Backbone as numpy.savetxt, mean C-alpha at the origin, in Angstrom:
# Nx Ny Nz CAx CAy CAz Cx Cy Cz
-1.83 9.20 -19.54 -0.76 8.62 -18.76 -0.61 9.39 -17.45
-0.61 8.64 -16.37 -0.53 9.25 -15.03 0.91 9.62 -14.70
1.06 10.72 -13.98 2.40 11.12 -13.55 2.52 10.99 -12.03
3.71 11.25 -11.52 3.99 11.09 -10.09 3.11 12.01 -9.24
2.92 13.24 -9.67 2.12 14.19 -8.93 0.67 13.72 -8.80
0.11 13.22 -9.89 -1.26 12.70 -9.85 -1.36 11.53 -8.89
-0.39 10.64 -8.94 -0.41 9.47 -8.06 -0.34 9.88 -6.59
0.51 10.84 -6.27 0.61 11.31 -4.89 -0.68 11.99 -4.45
-1.32 12.72 -5.35 -2.61 13.33 -5.03 -3.66 12.26 -4.74
-3.67 11.20 -5.54 -4.65 10.13 -5.35 -4.37 9.33 -4.08
-3.11 9.19 -3.71 -2.78 8.56 -2.43 -3.38 9.40 -1.30
-3.24 10.71 -1.39 -3.78 11.60 -0.36 -5.30 11.48 -0.27
-5.97 11.39 -1.42 -7.43 11.24 -1.41 -7.85 9.93 -0.76
-7.15 8.86 -1.11 -7.46 7.56 -0.53 -7.14 7.55 0.97
-6.08 8.22 1.35 -5.72 8.31 2.77 -6.80 9.05 3.55
-7.37 10.08 2.95 -8.45 10.82 3.60 -9.69 9.94 3.77
-9.98 9.12 2.75 -11.11 8.19 2.86 -10.88 7.22 4.02
-9.64 6.75 4.17 -9.33 5.88 5.30 -9.46 6.62 6.62
-9.04 7.86 6.66 -9.13 8.65 7.88 -10.57 8.75 8.36
-11.49 8.94 7.42 -12.89 9.08 7.79 -13.52 7.79 8.28
-13.14 6.67 7.67 -13.79 5.40 8.00 -12.96 4.49 8.90
-11.65 4.54 8.76 -10.77 3.65 9.52 -9.50 4.41 9.92
-9.60 5.26 10.93 -8.48 6.14 11.30 -7.22 5.40 11.72
-7.34 4.19 12.24 -6.14 3.44 12.63 -5.20 3.27 11.45
-5.75 2.89 10.30 -4.91 2.68 9.11 -4.36 4.00 8.58
-5.17 5.03 8.64 -4.70 6.35 8.21 -3.56 6.84 9.09
-3.62 6.52 10.37 -2.56 6.91 11.30 -1.23 6.25 10.91
-1.27 4.98 10.57 -0.05 4.28 10.14 0.47 4.91 8.85
-0.43 5.14 7.90 -0.03 5.72 6.62 0.56 7.11 6.78
0.06 7.87 7.74 0.53 9.24 7.93 2.03 9.30 8.24
2.57 8.25 8.84 4.00 8.24 9.18 4.88 7.65 8.10
4.31 7.28 6.97 5.08 6.64 5.91 5.38 7.60 4.76
6.64 7.75 4.41 6.95 8.51 3.20 6.35 7.81 1.99
5.94 8.58 1.02 5.27 8.04 -0.17 6.09 8.35 -1.41
6.20 7.36 -2.28 6.94 7.53 -3.52 6.09 7.04 -4.68
6.06 7.79 -5.74 5.40 7.37 -6.97 6.50 7.17 -8.00
6.62 5.94 -8.50 7.71 5.62 -9.40 7.37 4.39 -10.22
7.91 4.35 -11.41 7.70 3.15 -12.24 8.71 2.05 -11.92
9.45 2.19 -10.83 10.38 1.14 -10.41 9.65 -0.04 -9.77
8.36 0.15 -9.41 7.52 -0.95 -8.93 6.42 -1.19 -9.95
5.98 -2.45 -10.07 4.94 -2.77 -11.05 3.57 -2.29 -10.61
3.28 -2.42 -9.33 1.96 -2.04 -8.81 2.15 -1.15 -7.59
2.13 -1.75 -6.41 2.38 -1.03 -5.16 3.22 -1.91 -4.25
3.77 -1.32 -3.22 4.54 -2.10 -2.26 5.07 -1.24 -1.15
5.60 -1.92 -0.16 6.28 -1.24 0.93 7.71 -1.74 0.97
8.59 -0.89 1.43 9.99 -1.28 1.51 10.67 -0.58 2.67
11.54 -1.29 3.33 12.36 -0.75 4.41 13.59 -0.14 3.79
13.86 1.12 4.07 15.03 1.78 3.49 16.21 1.88 4.46
16.12 1.15 5.57 17.16 1.19 6.58 16.80 2.05 7.77
15.83 2.95 7.57 15.40 3.83 8.65 13.88 3.83 8.85
13.15 3.65 7.75 11.70 3.68 7.84 11.08 2.89 6.69
9.80 2.57 6.85 9.08 1.88 5.80 8.50 2.92 4.85
8.69 2.69 3.56 8.19 3.60 2.53 7.09 2.92 1.73
6.10 3.71 1.34 5.06 3.25 0.43 5.47 3.62 -0.98
5.43 2.65 -1.87 5.77 2.91 -3.27 4.60 2.51 -4.16
4.24 3.39 -5.07 3.17 3.09 -6.02 3.64 3.39 -7.44
3.18 2.59 -8.36 3.39 2.85 -9.77 2.26 3.79 -10.21
2.58 4.98 -10.69 1.53 5.95 -11.03 0.53 5.43 -12.06
1.02 4.76 -13.09 0.12 4.26 -14.13 -0.84 3.23 -13.57
-0.34 2.34 -12.73 -1.20 1.34 -12.11 -2.19 2.00 -11.15
-1.68 2.83 -10.25 -2.51 3.38 -9.18 -3.59 4.32 -9.71
-3.23 5.18 -10.64 -4.19 6.16 -11.16 -4.94 5.60 -12.37
-4.22 4.92 -13.24 -4.82 4.48 -14.50 -5.63 3.21 -14.43
-5.27 2.29 -13.53 -5.92 0.98 -13.52 -6.92 0.78 -12.39
-6.88 1.61 -11.36 -7.73 1.40 -10.19 -8.84 2.43 -10.08
-9.97 2.00 -9.54 -11.04 2.94 -9.22 -10.69 3.64 -7.90
-11.47 4.61 -7.55 -11.22 5.35 -6.30 -11.28 4.41 -5.10
-12.29 3.56 -5.03 -12.41 2.65 -3.88 -11.34 1.57 -3.91
-10.93 1.14 -5.09 -9.84 0.16 -5.17 -8.54 0.77 -4.67
-8.31 2.04 -4.93 -7.10 2.70 -4.43 -7.06 2.66 -2.91
-8.21 2.92 -2.29 -8.27 2.86 -0.83 -8.01 1.45 -0.35
-8.57 0.45 -1.04 -8.33 -0.94 -0.69 -6.88 -1.34 -0.82
-6.24 -0.89 -1.88 -4.82 -1.20 -2.10 -3.97 -0.56 -1.01
-4.29 0.67 -0.63 -3.54 1.31 0.46 -3.73 0.55 1.77
-4.97 0.16 2.05 -5.22 -0.60 3.28 -4.45 -1.92 3.25
-4.39 -2.56 2.09 -3.63 -3.79 1.92 -2.16 -3.57 2.29
-1.57 -2.52 1.77 -0.15 -2.24 2.05 0.06 -1.86 3.51
-0.87 -1.11 4.08 -0.76 -0.72 5.49 -0.85 -1.95 6.39
-1.70 -2.90 6.03 -1.80 -4.14 6.81 -0.47 -4.90 6.80
0.23 -4.90 5.67 1.56 -5.52 5.64 2.48 -4.86 6.66
2.39 -3.55 6.77 3.22 -2.82 7.73 2.78 -3.15 9.16
1.47 -3.12 9.40 0.95 -3.39 10.74 1.35 -4.79 11.23
1.38 -5.75 10.32 1.77 -7.12 10.67 3.29 -7.34 10.55
4.01 -6.27 10.24 5.48 -6.30 10.17 6.00 -7.31 9.14
5.24 -7.50 8.08 5.66 -8.45 7.04 6.97 -8.04 6.38
7.22 -6.74 6.30 8.44 -6.27 5.66 9.69 -6.74 6.40
9.54 -7.09 7.68 10.68 -7.53 8.48 10.73 -9.04 8.68
9.67 -9.74 8.34 9.55 -11.15 8.72 9.90 -12.14 7.62
10.15 -11.70 6.42 10.34 -12.62 5.32 11.79 -12.97 5.01
12.73 -12.44 5.73 14.15 -12.58 5.37 14.63 -14.02 5.32
14.21 -14.85 6.24 14.71 -16.23 6.29 13.72 -17.23 5.68
12.81 -16.73 4.86 11.79 -17.59 4.25 11.90 -17.53 2.73
11.28 -18.50 2.08 11.17 -18.48 0.62 10.36 -17.24 0.25
10.95 -16.32 -0.49 10.33 -15.01 -0.76 8.99 -15.13 -1.47
8.89 -15.99 -2.45 7.65 -16.11 -3.21 6.53 -16.70 -2.34
6.85 -17.74 -1.59 5.86 -18.38 -0.72 5.42 -17.40 0.37
6.38 -16.69 0.97 6.05 -15.73 2.01 5.16 -14.62 1.47
5.45 -14.14 0.28 4.65 -13.08 -0.32 3.20 -13.51 -0.52
3.01 -14.70 -1.03 1.65 -15.21 -1.24 0.94 -15.38 0.10
1.63 -15.96 1.07 1.03 -16.18 2.38 0.66 -14.85 3.04
1.55 -13.88 2.97 1.28 -12.57 3.57 0.09 -11.89 2.89
0.01 -12.01 1.57 -1.13 -11.43 0.84 -2.44 -12.11 1.23
-2.41 -13.42 1.42 -3.62 -14.12 1.85 -4.10 -13.62 3.21
-3.17 -13.35 4.09 -3.53 -12.86 5.42 -4.16 -11.47 5.33
-3.49 -10.55 4.65 -4.00 -9.17 4.65 -5.25 -9.02 3.80
-5.38 -9.80 2.74 -6.56 -9.65 1.88 -7.85 -9.99 2.60
-7.77 -10.81 3.63 -8.97 -11.13 4.42 -9.50 -9.91 5.17
-8.65 -8.92 5.39 -8.99 -7.78 6.22 -9.19 -6.48 5.47
-9.11 -6.52 4.16 -9.22 -5.30 3.36 -10.67 -4.81 3.25
-11.62 -5.67 3.43 -13.02 -5.26 3.31 -13.28 -4.05 4.19
-14.12 -3.16 3.80 -15.13 -3.23 2.76 -14.64 -2.78 1.38
-13.36 -2.54 1.25 -12.82 -2.02 -0.01 -12.49 -3.16 -0.97
-12.75 -2.97 -2.25 -12.40 -4.01 -3.23 -10.94 -3.92 -3.63
-10.41 -5.03 -4.05 -9.04 -5.05 -4.60 -9.10 -5.29 -6.09
């Protein structure tokens, strides 16, 4: 069973992989506080009133994903931030917006698998 510390370590490893291959995404991630918690099912970003936070479920992130999938999942979440999806869904159907936003960012996650 993965714990919060392991998840944060794996986020750092995946962030370093992004830094080497795609520094733009690593730059965005560098400014985001990171939280490992079972309050989310998988991963996500959330606005806390002052900044966007990255949240990962430790069991999902460490236990269910390969190393390259972790990098892909981080890039996926960073793309949501880059496209400002966290701010754009307020006046839309939440479920439809979520699916649409995922379709947009998933096209750009390559070369990493999800």
